[in-house]
Amino acid sequence: MMKISLRTKLIVSFMAVIVICGLVATLVGLRLIGTGIVGQAQDKVKNDLNSAREIYRGETQDLKDVVRFTALRFFMKDAILESDIERLQGELASIRKAESLDVLTLTDREGRVVVRARNRSVVGDDESGDELVSEILSGKGVVGGTVIVPREELLKEGTNLAEQAYIKFVATPRAKPSRKSEETCGMMIKAAAAVRGYDGSLIGVLYGGKLLNRNYELVDKVKETVYQGVKYKGKDIGTATIFQGDLRVSTNVKREDGSRAIGTRVSKEVYEQVLEKGLPWIDRAFVVNNWYISAYEPIKNIKGQIIGVLYVGVLEEKFTDMRAGAVAVFLAITCGGMLAALVVSSFLAQGVLRPIKRLVYASHQWGKGNLNHRVKSTSKDEIGELAETFNLMASSLKERDDKLREYTSQQIMKSERLATLGQLAAGVAHEVNNPLGAVLMYTHLVLEDLEDKDSRRNNLEKAVAEASRCRDIVKGLLDFARQTEPKVEQRDLNETLERTLGLVEKQALFQNVKITKDFCSSLPEIFIDVGQMQQVFTNIVLNAAEAMEGKGELTVATRMAGDNEHIEIELSDTGCGIPAENQEKIFDPFFTTKEVGRGTGLGLAVSHGIIAKHRGTIEVKSEPGEGTTFIIRLPVNGKEK
Ligand SMILES: Nc1ncnc2c1ncn2[C@@H]1O[C@H](COP(=O)(O)OP(=O)(O)O)[C@@H](O)[C@H]1O
Ligand SMILES: [Mg+2]
């Protein structure tokens, strides 16, 4: 597996959190910006459409006023009553020019044309079927609205009017397919008013109109009023269009070449929504060659039929650029924030890691054996606590280490010493044994020859006693330095102990010693040399009795050791105890505190040798004045041999 440092892991996890937060923030932000700006743009374009509608209605109202006031003027009544056609012609022509009307026409009270201000040559035709004139003839004072004017009517009003209205369709990709390829009718704002005589009776109908086809006055007014002609990257930011049906007849949307894009048509979706269902349509739309946030609503004639569409649109580019700008700022802030978070997190990681690194360094040091190294802890947190614990651990490790080292070196010295002494003793004993045997033999021979009453006999007997003592010592020495392996057999230790105690307790020395036995009944049988083991127990028990000077308590206990692989035999007395400085010497041969002739100092040395041969250990614990305890440990799986 790849080794990834804690630092990398920490930073990566910080990073993951930061990146996720950043992404979420970015997504939410982008969405908010997107819907915010689009929503704002749509609201704006909705308002713009309201303004455009007001301007359009204002224009109709103006026209209505012009026609109404002209119809009220006295010269009209007078000239009609006097049938002064010349005067009517002159006055109406100048009013038409002054008010920049395309059409201004007077009919008689039956609806037959009396005067055409624009085209004086065509008179006498019947206009009573006209939607507005018929309204006046049926009693209305004034009416106004948008109307579709057929080509014949336009021709009557003036040939150039029909030309102005004529528009050839321009192929528009997403328009609703149409069988027509041209538009010959015109769309007009038209108003009509009654002309009444002094008695109030109807004496004529005056109507005026403005052709919307190729007339850019209205759409440009909308552009100027609503958008103040603001441009964005050389393009008009706001545009307005009047559709006759679905055909663009008046607009300030420009083509690439700068000409006005009349002749193109509305898209199919808008057609269905606005022209068929009569509902407004607000959305982004591709108009001619740019995307616009667009609003469309139907234009109706006075009977409420849908005859066209009013459109305003705001260049989307401005909003998309605005959005892009906002997004860029937003992203910059987010990235900056993430970067800052990254820097902060790497600092934090550093802070967390520094003490851990110290711990790692310290454990490396300890591993190498440098237990004197200590971790510097500065923080009061869990890591600080950990450092404290580490230090404590190192201290106790060091303490244990020191003790162990001291103990083993002592142990080594001791066994070396015992081994040397053993060899020495064996050599001496061997050399001394034979001459001693000879001394004893010859002394006995001399003793046999002497008379019973011989005075030298006493001295010779003393010599025999001393020589015998020497032989005992030598025998002890040879025991101690014994080369032979113990003759082991599987035996019950409790029974061996029992037998030993049974032998000694009859002696005078044990008369006042209380012997307490605390034997574990479930001890396994182990391999021991019974004779040697009895010798060991006898030595220890005798020493105990001597230490108690024949009075006290001797406790003998057996048990399984904690490791379940050794049997422990514990022999405690309430004797004089052993001073600390002697505790390590008592297993040395010839170490004794007893007077000459009483102790040889070999008992424990021999015992130590025997236990060692059995692969066991013997140790002493003693408190001077209180008593002494010997603990013997023998392996359960001792060698069978
Ligand atoms: N139970 C004990 N209480 C006090 N001292 C003891 C005890 N056992 C041994 N010793 C001390 O250890 C010394 C060595 O004992 P040992 O080797 O048996 O030789 P010895 O008994 O001949 O002196 C004794 O002289 C005595 O000072
Ligand atoms: Mg002894």
XYZ file of C-alpha atoms and ligand atoms in Angstrom:
669
model
C 0.000 0.000 0.000
C 1.103 3.512 -0.745
C 2.358 5.448 2.245
C 0.303 8.588 2.706
C 1.416 10.949 5.424
C -1.002 12.090 8.091
C -0.408 15.644 6.905
C -1.571 14.813 3.389
C -4.584 12.985 4.747
C -5.536 15.903 6.976
C -5.107 18.438 4.204
C -6.954 16.253 1.729
C -9.888 15.872 4.101
C -9.916 19.609 4.797
C -9.754 20.158 1.043
C -12.638 17.783 0.423
C -14.819 19.701 2.856
C -13.764 23.022 1.357
C -14.277 21.894 -2.214
C -17.708 20.451 -1.455
C -18.757 23.642 0.341
C -17.296 25.673 -2.509
C -19.133 23.647 -5.118
C -22.424 23.860 -3.276
C -21.948 27.595 -2.751
C -21.017 28.009 -6.414
C -24.010 26.043 -7.669
C -26.400 27.872 -5.372
C -24.746 31.184 -6.189
C -24.824 30.618 -9.924
C -28.449 29.596 -9.754
C -29.356 32.622 -7.688
C -27.433 34.932 -9.981
C -28.959 33.264 -13.028
C -32.559 33.353 -11.853
C -32.028 36.768 -10.247
C -30.722 38.401 -13.375
C -33.098 36.630 -15.736
C -36.007 37.431 -13.411
C -34.907 41.031 -13.249
C -34.630 41.210 -17.013
C -38.084 39.718 -17.447
C -39.584 42.123 -14.935
C -37.972 44.970 -16.770
C -39.203 43.867 -20.146
C -42.720 43.415 -18.708
C -42.637 47.022 -17.518
C -41.257 48.105 -20.860
C -44.175 46.429 -22.594
C -46.572 48.317 -20.291
C -44.878 51.579 -21.239
C -45.007 50.711 -24.920
C -48.704 49.903 -24.657
C -49.313 53.272 -22.983
C -47.452 55.082 -25.723
C -49.413 53.181 -28.360
C -52.704 54.009 -26.631
C -51.602 57.637 -26.254
C -50.988 57.796 -29.964
C -54.514 56.497 -30.681
C -55.941 58.961 -28.163
C -54.058 61.861 -29.797
C -55.453 60.881 -33.159
C -58.944 60.652 -31.709
C -58.570 64.133 -30.230
C -57.300 65.624 -33.490
C -60.250 64.165 -35.441
C -62.803 65.117 -32.764
C -61.621 68.720 -32.431
C -61.426 69.171 -36.198
C -64.994 67.833 -36.512
C -66.138 70.377 -33.920
C -64.698 73.389 -35.742
C -67.188 75.899 -37.124
C -65.658 76.118 -40.563
C -66.548 72.427 -40.954
C -70.239 72.973 -40.191
C -70.356 76.134 -42.253
C -68.541 74.747 -45.254
C -70.618 71.549 -45.205
C -73.874 73.452 -44.825
C -72.794 75.775 -47.596
C -71.348 72.858 -49.640
C -68.100 74.815 -49.922
C -65.944 71.908 -51.122
C -63.002 74.098 -51.991
C -62.776 75.456 -48.501
C -63.114 72.043 -46.925
C -60.446 70.684 -49.196
C -58.020 73.493 -48.344
C -58.624 73.440 -44.588
C -58.473 69.667 -44.261
C -55.308 69.426 -46.383
C -53.508 71.885 -44.122
C -54.754 70.145 -40.948
C -53.591 66.781 -42.352
C -50.129 68.207 -42.968
C -49.944 69.980 -39.598
C -50.941 66.860 -37.713
C -48.892 64.629 -40.032
C -51.824 62.350 -40.713
C -51.706 59.899 -43.589
C -55.427 60.076 -44.159
C -58.049 62.743 -43.400
C -61.383 62.235 -45.131
C -64.877 63.672 -44.790
C -68.097 61.868 -45.775
C -71.640 63.087 -45.856
C -74.211 61.838 -43.415
C -74.745 58.733 -45.528
C -71.064 57.866 -45.567
C -70.296 58.937 -49.117
C -66.926 60.625 -49.406
C -67.104 64.369 -49.820
C -63.473 65.386 -49.419
C -60.212 63.426 -49.346
C -57.518 65.679 -47.983
C -54.790 63.479 -49.412
C -56.288 62.265 -52.676
C -58.762 64.879 -53.815
C -59.430 63.099 -57.104
C -61.312 60.161 -55.572
C -64.639 61.253 -54.047
C -68.208 60.096 -54.003
C -67.453 56.496 -53.020
C -69.331 54.869 -50.182
C -67.435 54.479 -46.895
C -70.477 53.652 -44.802
C -69.258 50.045 -44.527
C -66.003 51.099 -42.844
C -65.810 49.777 -39.264
C -65.382 53.239 -37.740
C -67.625 55.248 -40.080
C -70.458 52.786 -39.528
C -70.086 53.274 -35.752
C -70.505 57.057 -36.168
C -73.398 56.637 -38.571
C -75.111 54.527 -35.983
C -74.902 57.347 -33.435
C -71.469 57.354 -31.745
C -69.708 60.691 -31.294
C -66.109 59.537 -31.688
C -64.309 56.196 -32.062
C -60.670 55.207 -32.506
C -58.509 52.134 -32.714
C -56.306 49.974 -34.858
C -57.675 48.651 -38.108
C -56.531 46.604 -41.068
C -57.081 48.542 -44.277
C -57.402 46.577 -47.535
C -55.374 47.555 -50.586
C -58.404 49.049 -52.493
C -59.092 51.393 -49.626
C -55.435 52.402 -49.456
C -55.430 53.035 -53.201
C -58.435 55.324 -52.791
C -56.727 57.277 -50.067
C -53.551 57.637 -52.145
C -51.483 55.348 -54.355
C -48.260 55.920 -52.438
C -50.051 54.744 -49.294
C -50.656 51.333 -50.881
C -47.006 51.223 -51.819
C -45.943 52.137 -48.304
C -48.110 49.348 -46.935
C -46.929 46.719 -49.381
C -44.383 44.395 -47.767
C -42.832 41.265 -49.226
C -42.280 38.418 -46.780
C -38.719 37.681 -45.830
C -38.005 34.000 -45.183
C -37.933 33.516 -41.390
C -36.680 30.133 -40.143
C -38.941 29.573 -37.160
C -42.084 31.316 -38.386
C -45.377 29.523 -38.839
C -45.569 28.447 -42.486
C -47.866 30.649 -44.529
C -49.334 30.434 -48.016
C -48.989 34.179 -48.409
C -45.708 35.644 -49.621
C -46.600 39.331 -49.400
C -48.792 41.747 -47.516
C -50.867 44.218 -49.489
C -53.141 45.481 -46.728
C -52.044 48.104 -44.268
C -52.384 48.481 -40.511
C -53.606 51.820 -39.401
C -54.440 53.736 -36.254
C -57.668 55.321 -37.187
C -60.229 57.588 -35.523
C -63.624 58.879 -36.685
C -65.895 61.606 -35.308
C -69.361 62.930 -36.094
C -69.711 66.415 -37.654
C -72.962 67.960 -36.474
C -74.932 70.971 -37.611
C -76.045 73.814 -35.382
C -79.162 71.857 -34.595
C -77.057 68.907 -33.522
C -78.043 66.673 -36.419
C -75.395 64.560 -38.157
C -74.128 66.311 -41.254
C -70.998 64.302 -41.950
C -68.326 61.918 -40.683
C -64.659 62.897 -40.428
C -62.036 60.205 -40.194
C -58.247 60.348 -40.000
C -55.554 57.760 -39.801
C -51.894 56.983 -39.599
C -50.523 54.035 -41.531
C -48.206 51.964 -39.291
C -46.458 50.065 -42.098
C -42.967 51.507 -42.573
C -43.907 54.294 -40.202
C -41.241 54.243 -37.500
C -42.436 57.197 -35.478
C -44.211 55.081 -32.886
C -41.609 52.358 -32.393
C -38.827 54.937 -32.229
C -40.808 56.905 -29.681
C -41.035 53.775 -27.575
C -37.311 53.200 -27.927
C -36.516 56.797 -27.022
C -38.920 56.974 -24.106
C -38.319 53.591 -22.566
C -34.676 52.965 -23.387
C -33.450 56.523 -23.950
C -31.683 55.181 -27.008
C -29.019 53.499 -24.839
C -26.638 51.338 -26.842
C -24.677 48.290 -25.748
C -21.606 47.375 -27.774
C -22.944 49.467 -30.681
C -26.356 47.816 -30.627
C -29.628 49.334 -29.408
C -30.304 47.896 -26.033
C -34.064 48.073 -26.365
C -36.203 47.528 -29.436
C -39.886 47.764 -30.235
C -41.891 46.283 -33.075
C -45.430 46.400 -34.385
C -46.658 43.291 -36.164
C -49.493 43.230 -38.631
C -50.706 39.732 -37.992
C -47.392 37.944 -37.640
C -45.541 40.256 -40.011
C -43.040 42.839 -38.828
C -44.324 46.092 -40.363
C -42.705 48.668 -38.133
C -39.604 48.036 -36.083
C -36.278 49.319 -34.932
C -34.710 45.879 -34.867
C -31.932 46.206 -37.425
C -30.456 43.747 -39.864
C -26.680 43.272 -40.161
C -26.606 45.943 -42.876
C -28.330 48.417 -40.574
C -31.691 48.406 -42.372
C -34.868 47.846 -40.404
C -35.907 44.224 -40.310
C -39.418 44.587 -41.699
C -40.887 41.703 -43.608
C -39.713 39.039 -41.176
C -42.277 37.181 -39.129
C -42.872 36.091 -35.585
C -41.885 32.584 -34.447
C -44.441 29.796 -34.382
C -44.550 29.584 -30.564
C -45.253 33.280 -30.211
C -47.815 33.058 -33.011
C -49.716 30.362 -31.178
C -49.489 31.984 -27.769
C -50.216 35.593 -28.735
C -52.112 35.579 -32.016
C -54.153 32.462 -31.444
C -54.625 32.379 -27.675
C -54.411 36.142 -27.141
C -52.015 35.779 -24.209
C -48.797 37.718 -23.531
C -45.508 35.929 -24.109
C -42.402 36.736 -22.092
C -39.156 34.834 -22.619
C -35.875 34.965 -24.397
C -36.268 34.954 -28.146
C -33.942 35.061 -31.096
C -35.043 38.100 -33.043
C -33.489 38.598 -36.476
C -29.875 38.171 -35.377
C -29.614 38.597 -31.633
C -31.092 37.084 -28.540
C -33.586 39.357 -26.793
C -35.479 39.053 -23.567
C -38.794 39.643 -25.211
C -42.366 40.511 -24.386
C -45.234 40.228 -26.853
C -48.887 41.095 -26.463
C -51.774 41.160 -28.917
C -53.099 44.328 -30.637
C -56.883 44.218 -31.099
C -59.237 46.172 -33.271
C -62.269 47.950 -31.844
C -64.293 44.762 -32.088
C -61.707 42.984 -29.944
C -60.297 40.805 -32.729
C -56.569 40.170 -32.647
C -54.987 41.811 -35.640
C -51.396 42.265 -34.652
C -48.737 42.143 -31.972
C -46.876 44.742 -29.956
C -43.350 43.734 -29.041
C -40.546 45.071 -26.885
C -37.223 43.339 -26.311
C -34.051 43.998 -24.374
C -30.760 42.781 -25.741
C -29.956 39.666 -23.744
C -26.240 40.127 -24.256
C -26.197 42.888 -21.679
C -27.745 40.575 -19.103
C -25.638 37.602 -20.027
C -22.554 39.816 -19.751
C -23.845 41.113 -16.443
C -24.381 37.566 -15.335
C -20.969 36.527 -16.569
C -19.477 39.455 -14.643
C -21.357 38.551 -11.483
C -20.406 34.909 -11.914
C -16.757 35.862 -12.415
C -16.764 38.008 -9.270
C -18.578 35.280 -7.404
C -16.163 32.607 -8.591
C -13.195 34.803 -7.760
C -14.553 35.304 -4.241
C -15.276 31.589 -3.859
C -11.837 30.599 -5.143
C -10.213 33.212 -2.938
C -12.167 31.888 0.012
C -11.152 28.339 -0.812
C -7.541 29.350 -1.140
C -7.657 31.157 2.196
C -9.360 28.128 3.752
C -6.630 25.937 2.302
C -3.873 28.073 3.782
C -5.630 28.169 7.146
C -6.247 24.426 7.068
C -2.635 23.655 6.261
C -1.632 25.828 9.220
C -4.123 23.984 11.391
C -2.799 20.658 10.147
C 0.701 21.855 10.991
C -0.447 22.726 14.499
C -2.001 19.323 14.999
C 0.924 17.505 13.439
C 3.850 19.182 15.189
C 3.254 17.506 18.581
C 2.508 14.194 16.856
C 5.784 14.432 14.992
C 7.511 14.996 18.310
C 5.871 11.857 19.652
C 6.937 9.870 16.614
C 10.499 11.188 16.933
C 10.550 10.332 20.632
C 9.334 6.783 20.045
C 12.046 6.342 17.403
C 14.606 7.504 19.961
C 13.299 5.070 22.559
C 13.247 2.315 20.010
C 16.940 2.964 19.445
C 17.462 2.661 23.178
C 17.794 6.314 24.041
C 15.434 6.203 27.009
C 16.674 9.552 28.279
C 14.825 11.384 25.521
C 11.715 13.245 26.651
C 8.834 14.675 24.600
C 8.407 18.430 24.896
C 4.705 18.995 25.376
C 3.258 22.444 25.037
C -0.438 21.849 24.524
C -2.925 21.039 27.267
C -5.093 18.864 25.040
C -5.259 15.099 24.472
C -1.980 15.155 22.574
C -0.345 16.947 25.489
C -1.710 14.252 27.772
C -0.414 11.614 25.421
C 3.034 13.213 25.536
C 2.943 13.178 29.350
C 1.978 9.496 29.277
C 4.767 8.803 26.800
C 7.267 10.474 29.116
C 5.985 8.552 32.108
C 6.260 5.353 30.135
C 9.803 6.201 29.141
C 10.684 6.904 32.782
C 9.353 3.596 34.013
C 10.941 1.791 31.083
C 14.239 3.332 32.003
C 13.819 2.437 35.661
C 12.982 -1.168 34.783
C 15.829 -1.275 32.317
C 18.311 -0.067 34.935
C 17.086 -2.556 37.524
C 17.184 -5.400 35.071
C 20.692 -4.529 33.989
C 21.892 -4.361 37.588
C 20.161 -7.622 38.459
C 21.568 -9.563 35.511
C 25.072 -8.295 36.065
C 24.810 -9.364 39.707
C 23.408 -12.692 38.663
C 26.205 -13.239 36.184
C 28.847 -12.312 38.719
C 27.301 -14.632 41.248
C 27.094 -17.676 39.011
C 30.602 -17.041 37.738
C 31.865 -16.851 41.266
C 30.010 -20.000 42.285
C 31.303 -21.877 39.277
C 34.925 -20.911 39.963
C 34.572 -21.740 43.611
C 33.012 -25.069 42.729
C 35.887 -26.066 40.458
C 38.411 -24.970 43.011
C 36.642 -26.839 45.773
C 36.337 -29.996 43.694
C 40.058 -29.919 42.885
C 41.050 -29.380 46.498
C 38.601 -31.987 47.760
C 39.873 -34.548 45.325
C 43.475 -33.932 46.257
C 42.738 -33.890 49.977
C 40.410 -36.926 50.014
C 43.001 -39.613 49.364
C 45.643 -38.436 51.874
C 42.825 -37.923 54.369
C 41.653 -41.481 53.813
C 45.192 -42.644 54.380
C 45.479 -40.542 57.609
C 42.238 -42.063 58.945
C 43.192 -45.588 57.949
C 46.646 -45.376 59.548
C 45.341 -43.707 62.656
C 42.790 -46.536 63.022
C 45.527 -49.096 62.561
C 47.584 -47.425 65.307
C 44.504 -47.198 67.543
C 43.845 -50.915 67.094
C 47.399 -51.695 68.197
C 47.223 -49.558 71.314
C 46.269 -50.915 74.704
C 42.911 -49.776 76.037
C 44.518 -47.937 78.850
C 47.171 -46.293 76.767
C 47.321 -42.591 77.555
C 48.037 -41.733 73.845
C 44.750 -43.283 72.845
C 42.800 -40.153 73.827
C 44.903 -37.924 71.550
C 44.642 -40.345 68.686
C 40.860 -40.502 69.054
C 40.786 -36.701 68.895
C 42.875 -36.896 65.719
C 40.353 -39.370 64.251
C 37.444 -37.045 65.158
C 39.132 -34.031 63.570
C 40.071 -36.007 60.502
C 36.473 -37.263 60.253
C 35.305 -33.686 60.390
C 37.690 -32.905 57.580
C 36.273 -35.802 55.616
C 32.731 -34.436 56.193
C 33.809 -31.063 54.894
C 35.449 -32.632 51.889
C 32.355 -34.712 51.292
C 30.285 -31.535 51.436
C 32.653 -29.884 49.019
C 32.373 -32.794 46.650
C 28.571 -32.656 46.998
C 28.661 -29.001 46.184
C 30.849 -29.504 43.207
C 29.100 -32.657 42.225
C 29.594 -33.476 38.580
C 26.980 -36.192 38.421
C 23.486 -35.480 37.159
C 20.630 -36.093 39.640
C 18.898 -39.461 39.251
C 15.388 -38.288 38.611
C 12.077 -40.084 38.911
C 8.485 -38.876 38.843
C 7.511 -38.058 42.394
C 5.065 -36.097 44.473
C 6.791 -33.127 46.064
C 4.310 -32.897 48.933
C 5.184 -36.456 49.946
C 8.944 -35.738 49.785
C 8.469 -32.658 51.968
C 6.279 -34.633 54.383
C 8.944 -37.285 54.769
C 11.736 -34.750 55.353
C 9.705 -32.910 57.972
C 8.803 -36.214 59.626
C 12.508 -37.000 60.002
C 13.587 -33.639 61.416
C 10.735 -32.800 63.732
C 11.684 -35.572 66.108
C 15.012 -33.907 66.794
C 15.518 -31.926 69.983
C 16.037 -28.705 68.046
C 12.406 -28.813 66.834
C 10.846 -29.455 70.200
C 9.412 -25.971 70.478
C 8.957 -25.219 66.779
C 5.453 -25.132 65.441
C 5.364 -26.547 61.951
C 2.512 -25.362 59.716
C 1.942 -27.131 56.429
C -0.017 -25.505 53.625
C 0.203 -27.976 50.772
C -1.572 -27.647 47.477
C -3.359 -30.966 46.975
C -3.478 -30.903 43.198
C 0.221 -30.643 42.444
C 1.364 -32.635 39.454
C 4.126 -35.179 39.977
C 7.441 -33.931 38.685
C 10.853 -35.363 37.924
C 13.204 -35.046 40.924
C 16.082 -36.819 42.623
C 14.340 -37.563 45.908
C 17.540 -37.981 47.929
C 19.006 -34.694 46.761
C 15.744 -32.873 47.206
C 15.465 -34.172 50.776
C 18.948 -32.882 51.375
C 17.908 -29.426 50.184
C 14.824 -29.315 52.382
C 16.772 -30.640 55.373
C 19.416 -27.947 54.966
C 16.852 -25.172 54.824
C 14.716 -26.492 57.651
C 17.746 -26.993 59.919
C 18.978 -23.493 59.181
C 15.508 -22.209 60.083
C 15.446 -24.062 63.386
C 18.902 -22.746 64.191
C 17.866 -19.192 63.283
C 14.856 -19.470 65.596
C 17.089 -20.959 68.287
C 14.593 -23.818 68.652
C 11.536 -21.642 69.233
C 9.123 -20.231 66.677
C 7.019 -21.146 63.734
C 8.013 -22.840 60.511
C 5.594 -22.616 57.615
C 5.948 -24.885 54.623
C 3.718 -24.239 51.621
C 3.462 -25.600 48.099
C 1.518 -24.175 45.183
C 1.402 -23.827 41.422
C 3.191 -20.722 40.231
C 1.261 -18.041 38.355
C 2.723 -19.165 35.030
C 1.332 -22.726 35.559
C 4.704 -24.156 34.526
C 6.465 -24.172 37.896
C 5.822 -25.508 41.361
C 6.720 -23.151 44.190
C 7.833 -24.354 47.595
C 7.929 -21.686 50.246
C 9.665 -22.252 53.595
C 9.324 -19.424 56.127
C 10.605 -19.087 59.634
C 10.239 -16.521 62.354
C 13.932 -16.490 63.119
C 16.567 -13.808 63.338
C 16.527 -13.007 59.619
C 19.457 -12.213 57.361
C 20.909 -8.739 57.064
C 20.737 -7.316 53.529
C 24.501 -7.392 53.004
C 24.577 -11.142 53.728
C 21.587 -12.111 51.584
C 23.678 -12.428 48.473
C 26.472 -14.321 50.177
C 24.550 -17.130 51.867
C 24.714 -19.359 48.786
C 28.504 -19.034 48.665
C 30.392 -22.117 49.885
C 31.979 -21.607 53.283
C 29.868 -18.576 54.064
C 28.635 -19.004 57.566
C 27.829 -16.827 60.529
C 28.007 -19.733 62.896
C 30.860 -20.456 65.241
C 33.677 -22.695 64.091
C 32.739 -26.348 64.388
C 29.024 -25.699 64.167
C 28.561 -24.512 60.607
C 30.426 -25.377 57.471
C 28.802 -22.796 55.226
C 28.161 -25.472 52.652
C 24.467 -26.283 53.237
C 22.961 -23.582 51.049
C 25.774 -23.770 48.491
C 25.045 -27.453 47.972
C 21.297 -26.809 47.892
C 21.763 -24.135 45.285
C 23.756 -26.594 43.166
C 21.075 -29.253 43.430
C 18.208 -26.902 42.542
C 20.204 -25.577 39.578
C 20.707 -29.120 38.322
C 16.930 -29.535 38.477
C 16.605 -26.397 36.306
C 14.984 -24.592 39.190
C 15.723 -21.456 41.148
C 16.073 -20.673 44.809
C 15.791 -17.237 46.295
C 15.652 -15.694 49.708
C 13.592 -12.927 51.219
C 14.366 -11.796 54.665
C 13.650 -9.070 57.127
C 16.240 -9.001 59.927
C 14.528 -9.606 63.275
C 11.306 -10.875 61.666
C 12.162 -13.985 59.743
C 13.319 -15.533 56.529
C 11.566 -17.076 53.565
C 13.122 -19.362 50.967
C 11.266 -19.827 47.718
C 12.173 -22.756 45.474
C 10.776 -22.953 41.970
C 10.906 -26.226 40.062
C 9.722 -26.699 36.503
C 6.693 -28.956 36.025
C 8.117 -30.313 32.778
C 11.532 -31.009 34.224
C 13.821 -33.276 32.260
C 12.983 -36.934 32.474
C 16.253 -38.796 32.841
N 16.731 -19.429 57.994
C 17.817 -18.651 58.203
N 17.736 -17.593 59.062
C 18.809 -16.793 59.265
N 19.999 -16.996 58.673
C 20.144 -18.048 57.857
C 19.069 -18.910 57.575
N 19.493 -19.848 56.666
C 20.778 -19.564 56.432
N 21.173 -18.514 57.147
C 22.484 -17.872 57.112
O 23.188 -18.403 56.020
C 24.401 -18.919 56.412
C 24.780 -20.049 55.518
O 24.012 -21.189 55.788
P 24.510 -22.576 55.373
O 24.989 -22.503 53.955
O 23.451 -23.565 55.654
O 25.740 -22.815 56.259
P 25.752 -23.054 57.842
O 24.406 -23.445 58.209
O 26.744 -24.152 57.959
O 26.185 -21.781 58.429
C 24.176 -19.278 57.823
O 25.390 -19.238 58.539
C 23.258 -18.190 58.321
O 23.966 -17.021 58.679
Mg 23.310 -24.931 57.401
